[in-house]
Short mmCIF file of C-alpha atoms and ligand atoms in Angstrom, two decimals:
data_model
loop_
_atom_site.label_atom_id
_atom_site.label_comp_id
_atom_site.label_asym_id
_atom_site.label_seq_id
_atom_site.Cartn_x
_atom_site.Cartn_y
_atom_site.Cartn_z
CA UNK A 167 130.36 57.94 87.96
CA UNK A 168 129.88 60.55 90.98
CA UNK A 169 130.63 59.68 94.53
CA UNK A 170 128.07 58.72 97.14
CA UNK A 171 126.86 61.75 99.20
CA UNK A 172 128.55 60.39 102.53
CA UNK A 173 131.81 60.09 100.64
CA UNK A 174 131.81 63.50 99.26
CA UNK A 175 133.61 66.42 100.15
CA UNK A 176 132.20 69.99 99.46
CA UNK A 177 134.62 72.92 99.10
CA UNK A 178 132.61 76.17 99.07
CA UNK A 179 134.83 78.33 96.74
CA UNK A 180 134.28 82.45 97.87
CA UNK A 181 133.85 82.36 101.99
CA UNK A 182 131.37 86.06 101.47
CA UNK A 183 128.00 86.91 102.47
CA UNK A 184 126.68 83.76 100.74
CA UNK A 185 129.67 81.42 101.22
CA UNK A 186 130.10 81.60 104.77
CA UNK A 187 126.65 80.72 106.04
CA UNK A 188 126.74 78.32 103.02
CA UNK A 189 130.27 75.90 104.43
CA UNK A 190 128.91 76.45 107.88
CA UNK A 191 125.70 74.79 107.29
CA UNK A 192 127.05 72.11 105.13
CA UNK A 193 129.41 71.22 107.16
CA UNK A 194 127.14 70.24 110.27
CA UNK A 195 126.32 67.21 107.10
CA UNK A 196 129.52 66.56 105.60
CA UNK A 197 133.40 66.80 105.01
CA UNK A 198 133.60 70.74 103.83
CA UNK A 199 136.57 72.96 102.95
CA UNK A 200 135.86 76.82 102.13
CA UNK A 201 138.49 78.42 99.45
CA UNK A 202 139.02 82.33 99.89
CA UNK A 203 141.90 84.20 97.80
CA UNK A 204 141.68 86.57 99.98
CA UNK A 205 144.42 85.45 102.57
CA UNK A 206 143.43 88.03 105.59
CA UNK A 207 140.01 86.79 105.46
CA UNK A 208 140.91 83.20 105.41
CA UNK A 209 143.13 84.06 108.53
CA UNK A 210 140.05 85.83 110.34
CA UNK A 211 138.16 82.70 110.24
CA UNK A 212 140.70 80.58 111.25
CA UNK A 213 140.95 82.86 114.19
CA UNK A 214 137.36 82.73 114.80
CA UNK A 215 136.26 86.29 113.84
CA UNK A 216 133.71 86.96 110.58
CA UNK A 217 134.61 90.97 108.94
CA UNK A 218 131.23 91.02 108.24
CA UNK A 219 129.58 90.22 111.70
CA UNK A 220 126.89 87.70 110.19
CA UNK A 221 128.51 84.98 112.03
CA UNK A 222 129.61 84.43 116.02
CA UNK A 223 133.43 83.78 117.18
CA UNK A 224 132.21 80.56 118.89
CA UNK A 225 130.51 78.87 116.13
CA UNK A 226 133.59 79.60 113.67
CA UNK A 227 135.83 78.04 116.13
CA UNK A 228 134.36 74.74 116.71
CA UNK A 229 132.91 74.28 113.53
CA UNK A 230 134.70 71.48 111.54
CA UNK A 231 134.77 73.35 108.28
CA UNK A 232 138.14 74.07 107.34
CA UNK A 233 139.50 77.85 105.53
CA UNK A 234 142.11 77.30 103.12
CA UNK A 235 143.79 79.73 100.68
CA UNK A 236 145.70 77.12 99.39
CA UNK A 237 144.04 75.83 96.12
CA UNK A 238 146.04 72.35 96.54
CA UNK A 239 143.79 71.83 99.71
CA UNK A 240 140.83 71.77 97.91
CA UNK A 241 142.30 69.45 95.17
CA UNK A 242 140.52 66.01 96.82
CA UNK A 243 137.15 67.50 97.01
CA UNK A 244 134.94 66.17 94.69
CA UNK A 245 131.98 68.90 94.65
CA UNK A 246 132.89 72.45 93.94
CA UNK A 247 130.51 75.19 94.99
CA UNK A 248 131.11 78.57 93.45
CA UNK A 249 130.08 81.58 95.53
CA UNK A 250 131.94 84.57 94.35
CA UNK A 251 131.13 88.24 93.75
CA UNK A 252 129.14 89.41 90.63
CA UNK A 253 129.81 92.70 90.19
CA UNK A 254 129.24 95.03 87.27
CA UNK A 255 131.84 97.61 85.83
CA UNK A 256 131.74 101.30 85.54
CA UNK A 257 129.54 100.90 82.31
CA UNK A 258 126.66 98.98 84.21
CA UNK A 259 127.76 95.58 82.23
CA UNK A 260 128.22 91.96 84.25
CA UNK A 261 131.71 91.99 85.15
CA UNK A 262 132.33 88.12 84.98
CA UNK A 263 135.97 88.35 86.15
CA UNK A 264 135.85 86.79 89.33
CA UNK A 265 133.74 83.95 88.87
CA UNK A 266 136.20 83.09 85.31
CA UNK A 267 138.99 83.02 87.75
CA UNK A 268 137.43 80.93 89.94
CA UNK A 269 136.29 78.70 87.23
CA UNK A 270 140.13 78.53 86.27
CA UNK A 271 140.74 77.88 89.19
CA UNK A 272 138.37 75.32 90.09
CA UNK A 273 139.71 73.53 86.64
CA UNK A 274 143.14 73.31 86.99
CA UNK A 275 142.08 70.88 89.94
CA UNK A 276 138.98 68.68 88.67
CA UNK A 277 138.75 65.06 88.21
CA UNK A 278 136.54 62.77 86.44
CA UNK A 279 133.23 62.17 88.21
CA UNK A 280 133.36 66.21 89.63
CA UNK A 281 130.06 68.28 90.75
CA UNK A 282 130.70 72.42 89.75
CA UNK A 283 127.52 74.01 91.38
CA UNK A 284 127.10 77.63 90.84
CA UNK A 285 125.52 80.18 93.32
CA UNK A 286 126.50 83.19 92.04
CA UNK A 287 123.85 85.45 90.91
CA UNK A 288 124.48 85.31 87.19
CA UNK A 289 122.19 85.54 83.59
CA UNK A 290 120.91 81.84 81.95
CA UNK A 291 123.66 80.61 80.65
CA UNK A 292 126.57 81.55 82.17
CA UNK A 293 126.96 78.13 83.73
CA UNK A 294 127.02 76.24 80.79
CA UNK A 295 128.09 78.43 78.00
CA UNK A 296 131.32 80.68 79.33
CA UNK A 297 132.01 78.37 83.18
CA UNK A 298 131.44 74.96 81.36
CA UNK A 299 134.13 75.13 78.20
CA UNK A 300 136.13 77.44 80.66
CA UNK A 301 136.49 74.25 83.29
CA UNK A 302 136.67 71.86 79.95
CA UNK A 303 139.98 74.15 78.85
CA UNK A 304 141.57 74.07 81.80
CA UNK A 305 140.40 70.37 82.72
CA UNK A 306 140.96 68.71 79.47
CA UNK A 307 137.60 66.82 80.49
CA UNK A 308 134.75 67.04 78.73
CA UNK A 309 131.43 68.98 80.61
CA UNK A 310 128.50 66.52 80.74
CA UNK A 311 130.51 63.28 80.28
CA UNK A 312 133.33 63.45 83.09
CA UNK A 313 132.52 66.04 85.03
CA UNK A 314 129.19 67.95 85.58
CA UNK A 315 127.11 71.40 86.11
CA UNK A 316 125.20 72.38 88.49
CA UNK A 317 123.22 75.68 89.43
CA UNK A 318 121.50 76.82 92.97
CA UNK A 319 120.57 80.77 93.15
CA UNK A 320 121.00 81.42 96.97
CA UNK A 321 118.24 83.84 97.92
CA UNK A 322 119.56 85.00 101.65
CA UNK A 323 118.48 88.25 102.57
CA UNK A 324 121.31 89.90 104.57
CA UNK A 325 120.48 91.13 107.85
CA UNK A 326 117.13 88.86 107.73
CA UNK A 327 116.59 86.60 111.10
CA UNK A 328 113.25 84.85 109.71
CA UNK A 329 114.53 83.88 106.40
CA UNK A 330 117.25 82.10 106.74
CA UNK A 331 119.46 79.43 105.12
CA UNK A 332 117.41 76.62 106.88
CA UNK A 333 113.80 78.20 106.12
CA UNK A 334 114.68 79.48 102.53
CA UNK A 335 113.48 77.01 100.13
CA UNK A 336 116.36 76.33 97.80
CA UNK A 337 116.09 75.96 94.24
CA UNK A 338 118.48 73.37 92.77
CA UNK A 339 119.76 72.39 88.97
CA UNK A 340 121.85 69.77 87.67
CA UNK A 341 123.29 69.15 84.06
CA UNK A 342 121.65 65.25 84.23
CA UNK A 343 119.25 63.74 86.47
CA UNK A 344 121.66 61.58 88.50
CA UNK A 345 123.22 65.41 89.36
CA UNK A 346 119.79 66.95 89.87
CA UNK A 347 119.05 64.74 92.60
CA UNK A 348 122.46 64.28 94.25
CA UNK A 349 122.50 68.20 94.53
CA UNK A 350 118.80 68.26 95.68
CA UNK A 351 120.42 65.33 98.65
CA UNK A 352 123.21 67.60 99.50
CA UNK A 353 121.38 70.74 100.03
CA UNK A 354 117.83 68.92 101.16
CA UNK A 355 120.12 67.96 104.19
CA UNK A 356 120.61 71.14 104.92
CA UNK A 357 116.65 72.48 105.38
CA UNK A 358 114.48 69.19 105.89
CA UNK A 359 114.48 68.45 101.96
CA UNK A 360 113.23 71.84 101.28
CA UNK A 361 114.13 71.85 98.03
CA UNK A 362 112.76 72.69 94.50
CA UNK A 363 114.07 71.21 91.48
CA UNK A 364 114.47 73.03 88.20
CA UNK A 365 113.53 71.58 85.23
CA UNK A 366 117.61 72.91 83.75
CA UNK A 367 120.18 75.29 84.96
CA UNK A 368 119.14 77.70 83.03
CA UNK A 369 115.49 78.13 84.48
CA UNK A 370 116.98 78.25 87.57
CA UNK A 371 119.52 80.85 86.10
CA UNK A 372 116.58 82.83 84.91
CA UNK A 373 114.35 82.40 88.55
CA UNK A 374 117.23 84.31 90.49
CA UNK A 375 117.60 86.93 87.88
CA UNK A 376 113.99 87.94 87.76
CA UNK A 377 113.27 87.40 91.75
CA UNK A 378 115.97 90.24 91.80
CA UNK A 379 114.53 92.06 89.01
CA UNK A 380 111.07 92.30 90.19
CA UNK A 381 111.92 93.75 93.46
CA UNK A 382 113.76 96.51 91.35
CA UNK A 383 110.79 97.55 89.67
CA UNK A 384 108.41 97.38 92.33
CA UNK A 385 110.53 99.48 94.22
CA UNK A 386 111.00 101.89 91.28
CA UNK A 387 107.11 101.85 90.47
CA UNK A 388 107.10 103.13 93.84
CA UNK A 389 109.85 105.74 94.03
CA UNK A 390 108.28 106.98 90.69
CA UNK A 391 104.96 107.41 92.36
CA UNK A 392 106.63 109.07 95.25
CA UNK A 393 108.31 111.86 93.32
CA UNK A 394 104.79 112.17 91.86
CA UNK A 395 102.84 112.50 95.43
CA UNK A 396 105.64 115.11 96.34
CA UNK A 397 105.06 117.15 93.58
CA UNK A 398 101.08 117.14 94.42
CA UNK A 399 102.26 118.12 97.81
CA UNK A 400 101.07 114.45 98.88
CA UNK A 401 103.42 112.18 101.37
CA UNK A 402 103.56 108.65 99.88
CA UNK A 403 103.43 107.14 102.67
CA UNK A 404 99.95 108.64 103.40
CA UNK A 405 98.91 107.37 100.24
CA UNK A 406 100.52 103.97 100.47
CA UNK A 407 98.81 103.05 103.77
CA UNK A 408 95.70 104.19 102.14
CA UNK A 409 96.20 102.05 98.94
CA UNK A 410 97.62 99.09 101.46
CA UNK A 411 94.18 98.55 102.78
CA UNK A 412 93.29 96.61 99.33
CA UNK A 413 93.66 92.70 99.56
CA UNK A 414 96.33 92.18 96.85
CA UNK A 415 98.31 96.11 96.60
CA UNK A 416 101.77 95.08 97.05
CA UNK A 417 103.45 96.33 100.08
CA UNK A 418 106.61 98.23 98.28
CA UNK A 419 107.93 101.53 99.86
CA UNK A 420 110.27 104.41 98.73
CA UNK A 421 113.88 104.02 98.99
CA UNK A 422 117.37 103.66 97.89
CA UNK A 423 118.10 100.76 96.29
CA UNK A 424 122.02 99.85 96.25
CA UNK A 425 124.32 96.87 97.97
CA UNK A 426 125.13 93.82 96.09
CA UNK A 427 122.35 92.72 94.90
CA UNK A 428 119.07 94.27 93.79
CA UNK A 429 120.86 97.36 92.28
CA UNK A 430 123.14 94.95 90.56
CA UNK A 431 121.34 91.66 89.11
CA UNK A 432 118.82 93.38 86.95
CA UNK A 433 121.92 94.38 84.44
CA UNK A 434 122.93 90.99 84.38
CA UNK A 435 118.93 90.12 83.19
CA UNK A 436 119.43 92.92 81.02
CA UNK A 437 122.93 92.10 79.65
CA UNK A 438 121.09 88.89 78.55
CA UNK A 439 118.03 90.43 77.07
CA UNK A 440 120.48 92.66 74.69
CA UNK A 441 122.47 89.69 73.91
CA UNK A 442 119.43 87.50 72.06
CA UNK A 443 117.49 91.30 70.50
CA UNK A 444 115.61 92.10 73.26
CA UNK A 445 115.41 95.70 74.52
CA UNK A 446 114.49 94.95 78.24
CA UNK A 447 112.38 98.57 78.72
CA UNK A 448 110.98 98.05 82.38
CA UNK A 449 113.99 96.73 84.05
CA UNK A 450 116.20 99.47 82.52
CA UNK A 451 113.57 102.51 83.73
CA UNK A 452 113.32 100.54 86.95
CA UNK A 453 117.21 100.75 87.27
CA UNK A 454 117.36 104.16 86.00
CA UNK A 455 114.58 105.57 88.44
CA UNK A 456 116.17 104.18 91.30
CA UNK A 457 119.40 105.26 90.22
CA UNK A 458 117.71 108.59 90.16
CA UNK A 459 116.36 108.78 93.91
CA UNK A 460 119.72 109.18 95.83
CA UNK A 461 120.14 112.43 94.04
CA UNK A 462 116.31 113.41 94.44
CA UNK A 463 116.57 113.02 98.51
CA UNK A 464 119.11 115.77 98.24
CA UNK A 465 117.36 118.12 96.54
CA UNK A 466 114.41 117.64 98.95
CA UNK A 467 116.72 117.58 101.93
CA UNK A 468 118.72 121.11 99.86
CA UNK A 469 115.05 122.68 99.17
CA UNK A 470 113.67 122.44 102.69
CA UNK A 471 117.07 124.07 104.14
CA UNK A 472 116.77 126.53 101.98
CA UNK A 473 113.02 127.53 102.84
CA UNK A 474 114.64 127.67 106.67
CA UNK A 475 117.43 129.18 106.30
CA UNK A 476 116.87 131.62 102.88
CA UNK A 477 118.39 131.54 99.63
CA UNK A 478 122.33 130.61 99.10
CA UNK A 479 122.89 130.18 103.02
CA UNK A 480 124.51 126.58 103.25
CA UNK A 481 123.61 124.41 106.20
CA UNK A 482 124.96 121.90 108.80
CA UNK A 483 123.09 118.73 107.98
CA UNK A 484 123.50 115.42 109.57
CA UNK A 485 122.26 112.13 107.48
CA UNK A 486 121.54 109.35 109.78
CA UNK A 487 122.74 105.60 108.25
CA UNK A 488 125.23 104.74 105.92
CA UNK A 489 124.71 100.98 104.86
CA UNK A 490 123.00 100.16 101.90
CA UNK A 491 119.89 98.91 104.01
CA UNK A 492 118.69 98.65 107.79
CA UNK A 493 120.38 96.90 110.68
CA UNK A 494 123.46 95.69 108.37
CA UNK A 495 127.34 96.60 107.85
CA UNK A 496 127.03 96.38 103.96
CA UNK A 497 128.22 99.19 102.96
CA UNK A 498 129.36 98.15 99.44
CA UNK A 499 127.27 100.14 96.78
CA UNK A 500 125.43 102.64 99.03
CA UNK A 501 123.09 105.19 97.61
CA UNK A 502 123.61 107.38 100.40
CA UNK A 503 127.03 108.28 98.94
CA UNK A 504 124.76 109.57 96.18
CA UNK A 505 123.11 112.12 98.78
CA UNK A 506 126.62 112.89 100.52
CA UNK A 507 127.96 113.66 97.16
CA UNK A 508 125.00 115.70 95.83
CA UNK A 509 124.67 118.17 99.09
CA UNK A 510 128.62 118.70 99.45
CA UNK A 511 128.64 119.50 95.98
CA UNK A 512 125.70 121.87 96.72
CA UNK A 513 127.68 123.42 99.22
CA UNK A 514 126.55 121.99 102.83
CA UNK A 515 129.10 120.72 105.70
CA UNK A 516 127.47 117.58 105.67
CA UNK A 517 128.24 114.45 108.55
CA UNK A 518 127.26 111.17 108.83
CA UNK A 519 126.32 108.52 111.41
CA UNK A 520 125.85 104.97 111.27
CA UNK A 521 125.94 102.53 114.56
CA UNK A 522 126.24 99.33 111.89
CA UNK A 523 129.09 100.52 109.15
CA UNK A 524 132.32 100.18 110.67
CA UNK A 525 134.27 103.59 110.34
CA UNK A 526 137.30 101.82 109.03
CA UNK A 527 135.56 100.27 106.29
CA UNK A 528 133.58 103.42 105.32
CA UNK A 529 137.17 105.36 105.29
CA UNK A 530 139.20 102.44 103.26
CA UNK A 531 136.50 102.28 100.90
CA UNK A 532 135.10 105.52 100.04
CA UNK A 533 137.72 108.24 102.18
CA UNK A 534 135.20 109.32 104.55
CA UNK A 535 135.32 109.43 108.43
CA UNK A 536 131.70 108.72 109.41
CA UNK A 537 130.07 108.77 113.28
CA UNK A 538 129.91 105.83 115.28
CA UNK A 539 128.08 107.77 118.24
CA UNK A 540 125.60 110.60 117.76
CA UNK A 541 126.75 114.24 118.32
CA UNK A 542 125.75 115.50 121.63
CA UNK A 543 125.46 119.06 120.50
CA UNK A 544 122.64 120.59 118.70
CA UNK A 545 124.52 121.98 115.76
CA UNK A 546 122.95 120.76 112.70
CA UNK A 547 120.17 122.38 110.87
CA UNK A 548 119.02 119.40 109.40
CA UNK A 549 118.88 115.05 110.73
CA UNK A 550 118.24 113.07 107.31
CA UNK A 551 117.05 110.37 108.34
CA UNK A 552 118.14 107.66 104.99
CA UNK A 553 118.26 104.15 106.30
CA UNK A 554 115.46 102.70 108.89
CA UNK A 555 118.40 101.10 111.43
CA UNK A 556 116.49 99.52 114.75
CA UNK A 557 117.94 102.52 116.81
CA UNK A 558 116.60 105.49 114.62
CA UNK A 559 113.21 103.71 115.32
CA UNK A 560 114.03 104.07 119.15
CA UNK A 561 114.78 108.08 119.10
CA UNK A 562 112.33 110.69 120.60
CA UNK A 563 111.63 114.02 120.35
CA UNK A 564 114.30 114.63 123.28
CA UNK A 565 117.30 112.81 121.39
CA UNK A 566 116.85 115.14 118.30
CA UNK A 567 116.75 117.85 120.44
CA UNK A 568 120.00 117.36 120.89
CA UNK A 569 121.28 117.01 117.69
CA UNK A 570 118.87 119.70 115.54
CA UNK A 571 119.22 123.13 115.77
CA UNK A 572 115.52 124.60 117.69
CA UNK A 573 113.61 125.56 114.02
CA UNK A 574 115.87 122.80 112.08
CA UNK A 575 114.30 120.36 109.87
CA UNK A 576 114.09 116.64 110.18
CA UNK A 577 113.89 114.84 107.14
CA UNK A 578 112.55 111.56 107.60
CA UNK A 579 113.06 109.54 103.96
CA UNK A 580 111.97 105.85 105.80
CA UNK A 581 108.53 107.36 107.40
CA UNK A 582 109.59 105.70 110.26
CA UNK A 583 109.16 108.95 112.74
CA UNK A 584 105.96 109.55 111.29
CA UNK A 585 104.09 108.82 114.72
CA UNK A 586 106.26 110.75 116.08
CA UNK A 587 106.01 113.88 114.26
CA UNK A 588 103.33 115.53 116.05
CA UNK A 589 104.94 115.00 119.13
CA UNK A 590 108.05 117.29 117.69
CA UNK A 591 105.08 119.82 117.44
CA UNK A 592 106.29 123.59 115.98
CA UNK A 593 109.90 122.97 117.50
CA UNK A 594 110.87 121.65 114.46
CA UNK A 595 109.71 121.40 110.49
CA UNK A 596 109.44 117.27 109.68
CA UNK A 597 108.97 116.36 106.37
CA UNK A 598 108.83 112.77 105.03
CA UNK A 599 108.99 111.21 101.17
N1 LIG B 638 125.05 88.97 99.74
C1 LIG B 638 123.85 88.49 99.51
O1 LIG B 638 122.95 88.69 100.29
C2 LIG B 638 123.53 87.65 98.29
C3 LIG B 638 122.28 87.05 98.22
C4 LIG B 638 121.99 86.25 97.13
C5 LIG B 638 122.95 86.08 96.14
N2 LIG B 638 124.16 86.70 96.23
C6 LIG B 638 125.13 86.44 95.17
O2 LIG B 638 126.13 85.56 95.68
C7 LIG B 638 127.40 85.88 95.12
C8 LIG B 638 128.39 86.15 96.24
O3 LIG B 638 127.98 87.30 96.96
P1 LIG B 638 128.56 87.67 98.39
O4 LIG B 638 127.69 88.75 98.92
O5 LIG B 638 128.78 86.46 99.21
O6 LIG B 638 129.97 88.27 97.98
P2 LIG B 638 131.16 88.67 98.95
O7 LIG B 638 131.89 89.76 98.28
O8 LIG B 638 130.65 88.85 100.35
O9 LIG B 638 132.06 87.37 99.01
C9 LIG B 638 132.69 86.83 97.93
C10 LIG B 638 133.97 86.16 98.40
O10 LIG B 638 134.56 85.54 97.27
C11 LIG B 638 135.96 85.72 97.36
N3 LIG B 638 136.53 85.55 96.04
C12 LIG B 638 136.57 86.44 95.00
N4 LIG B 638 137.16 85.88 93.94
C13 LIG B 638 137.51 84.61 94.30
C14 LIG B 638 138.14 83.55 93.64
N5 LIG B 638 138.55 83.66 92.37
N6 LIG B 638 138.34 82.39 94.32
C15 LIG B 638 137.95 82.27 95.60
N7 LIG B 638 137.34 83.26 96.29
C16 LIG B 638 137.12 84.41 95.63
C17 LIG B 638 136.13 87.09 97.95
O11 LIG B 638 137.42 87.23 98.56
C18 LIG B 638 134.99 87.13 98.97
O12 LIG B 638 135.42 86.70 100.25
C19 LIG B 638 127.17 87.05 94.18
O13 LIG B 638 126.93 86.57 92.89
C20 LIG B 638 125.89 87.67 94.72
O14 LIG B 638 125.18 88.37 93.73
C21 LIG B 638 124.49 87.46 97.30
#
């Protein structure tokens, strides 16, 4: 028998990207506890301040969620929602770890008449095969019968104003009917009953895993093409606004594809495809062709220095952003470390700048000091421009006239100085992807 909706109490077990918004919202409804192992993060919150700068000191102080890192304050809540971390390990396989401990975790605590809900970004049938007998062992209940499944992929796009947890239409699964629709209550009151319910958990498994998916290979298709155009001497973005003039060409550009997420989920589909005989082909090249175009960029950005500066002469080159995408301080699983790595190896004193990534973070997790403020001297022979940040899109001729050498190169892998590049006239050499 579950509990009524107004009786319920949520804890939201992972207080990330996806749990934080998540309790937040929720608990504007409802009674809501967020669960975080990790005790200095719990602490932050408490205190009112959010690592990851999604969320504002005020709101996290008068909110009425409450942070815990103490599992036994979670123990009365009667709907679990798991939001932690899917990783994958050095060998490109879903590393399941953290959401099995959570799921241990969650069962050493659950009672008869108990809601798990899943958001993390996993392949069909993680929920029910490996969380479900996981929460059964620990539980001694039986999945189904005294306590039940649930599965909601949560499609936030980080750094995104417009599409946001209220406007994001939420796909929701439940193990039975009655669950179905008390989950499809709970997180209806969140966006006006936006809501679209799954015919199983495992279709709504599947929808994340392929939303992700596609993006990969569109992105791919694209970075493919570009590496094409290049070699015909054509820019791809030149092409791609010519090709964007049809009706129904899909608007896709070059670029590095890392963070959590779209560089990530496509190995979970894949995992799953291997598992049941299937040799999943596309998303694999996709994967590998992205993996591919950190290491490309540097051998553009290495070529043109050499054509300016001859043969074996190594160069001063400045790459401009460090987060895995625009206007963000996600640094985790950046593709520009793929560039850093590739033109120190090739010899170049390389720096980097990036107004978003906190230098802390950037030295704790990969031992580099990065630049919070642009240099004021114009040393470098080369600005690589990787990752379109708001600011970047605000520079002029003047401002990298003060970081480039006179006769340096800009390098311009977003296209996002393209209007300007006439302007920089024979001062400098610009090239784009
Ligand atoms: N970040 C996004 O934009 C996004 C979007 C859609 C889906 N997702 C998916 O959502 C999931 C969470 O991603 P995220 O970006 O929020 O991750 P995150 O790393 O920002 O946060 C995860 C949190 O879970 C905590 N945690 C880890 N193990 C735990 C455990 N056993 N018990 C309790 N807490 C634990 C961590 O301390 C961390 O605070 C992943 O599966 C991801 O693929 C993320």
């Amino acid at each position: 028998m579950l509990r009524k909706l107004s009786d319920s109490h949520v804890a939201v077990v992972g207080l990330g990207y996806v749990g934080m918004p998540l309790a937040l919202m929720l608990a504007k409804h409802m009674d809501v506890t967020g669960f975080d192992i990790h005790v200095d993060r719990v602490r932050e919150l408490k205190e009112g301040f959010d690592r990851n700068r999604e969320i504002e000191g005020p709101l996290l102080r008068t909110t009425t969620c409450h942070f815990t890192s103490d599992l036994e304050e979670i123990r009365s809540c009667n709907v679990f929602i798991v939001t932690v971390p899917t990783p994958i390990d050095d060998q490109n396989k879903p590393d399941l770890g953290p959401v099995e401990a959570a799921t241990r975790a969650v069962a050493g605590i659950l009672k008869k008449g108990d809601i798990v809900v899943y958001e993390s970004t996993v392949y069909p049938g993680v929920t029910e095969d490996i969380c479900g007998p996981i929460l059964e062992q620990g539980s001694g209940l039986k999945s189904g019968k005294h306590f039940f499944l649930g599965y909601s992929p949560e499609r936030i796009n980080p750094g995104d104003a417009e599409h946001t947890v209220q406007k994001i239409t939420k796909v929701v699964s439940g193990q039975t009917d009655e669950v179905a629709d008390f989950l499809m209550d709970l997180y209806g009151q969140m966006n006006n009953g936006n809501v679209f319910r799954a015919r199983d958990i495992r279709t709504a498994e599947a929808s994340k895993a392929i939303e992700n998916a596609q993006r990969d290979i569109n992105v791919a298709f694209i970075n493919e093409v570009t590496m094409i155009l290049n070699k015909l001497g054509l820019s791809s973005y030149d092409v791609l606004e010519a090709a964007g003039t049809k009706w129904n060409f899909l608007k896709f550009s070059p670029g590095l594809v890392g963070g959590h997420c779209i560089g990530v989920d496509p190995y979970y589909l894949a995992e799953c495809a291997l598992n049941i005989g299937h040799e999943p082909r596309v998303i694999l090249a996709g994967r590998e062709i992205n993996d591919r175009m950190g290491p490309y960029v540097a051998t553009c950005i290495h070529d043109l220095l050499t054509k300016q500066t001859g043969p074996g002469k190594n160069g001063k080159i400045l790459l401009l952003g460090f987060t895995f995408k625009e206007n963000i301080n996600d640094i985790r699983n950046t593709k520009v470390l793929d560039i850093l790595k590739a033109l120190q190896a090739l010899g170049h004193d390389v720096a980097v700048h990036d107004p978003h990534a906190r230098p802390e973070d950037v030295q704790q997790e990969y031992g580099i000091d990065i630049l919070s403020t642009l240099p004021e001297r114009a040393e470098f022979d080369v600005a690589a421009l990787l990752v379109g940040h708001e600011v970047y899109k605000e520079m002029t001729p003047e401002s990298l006239q003060s970081i480039v050498k006179p006769g340096g190169v800009i390098y311009d892998m977003k296209g996002i100085w393209r209007p300007m590049a006439l302007e920089l006239g024979y001062q400098f050499s610009y090239q784009t992807l």
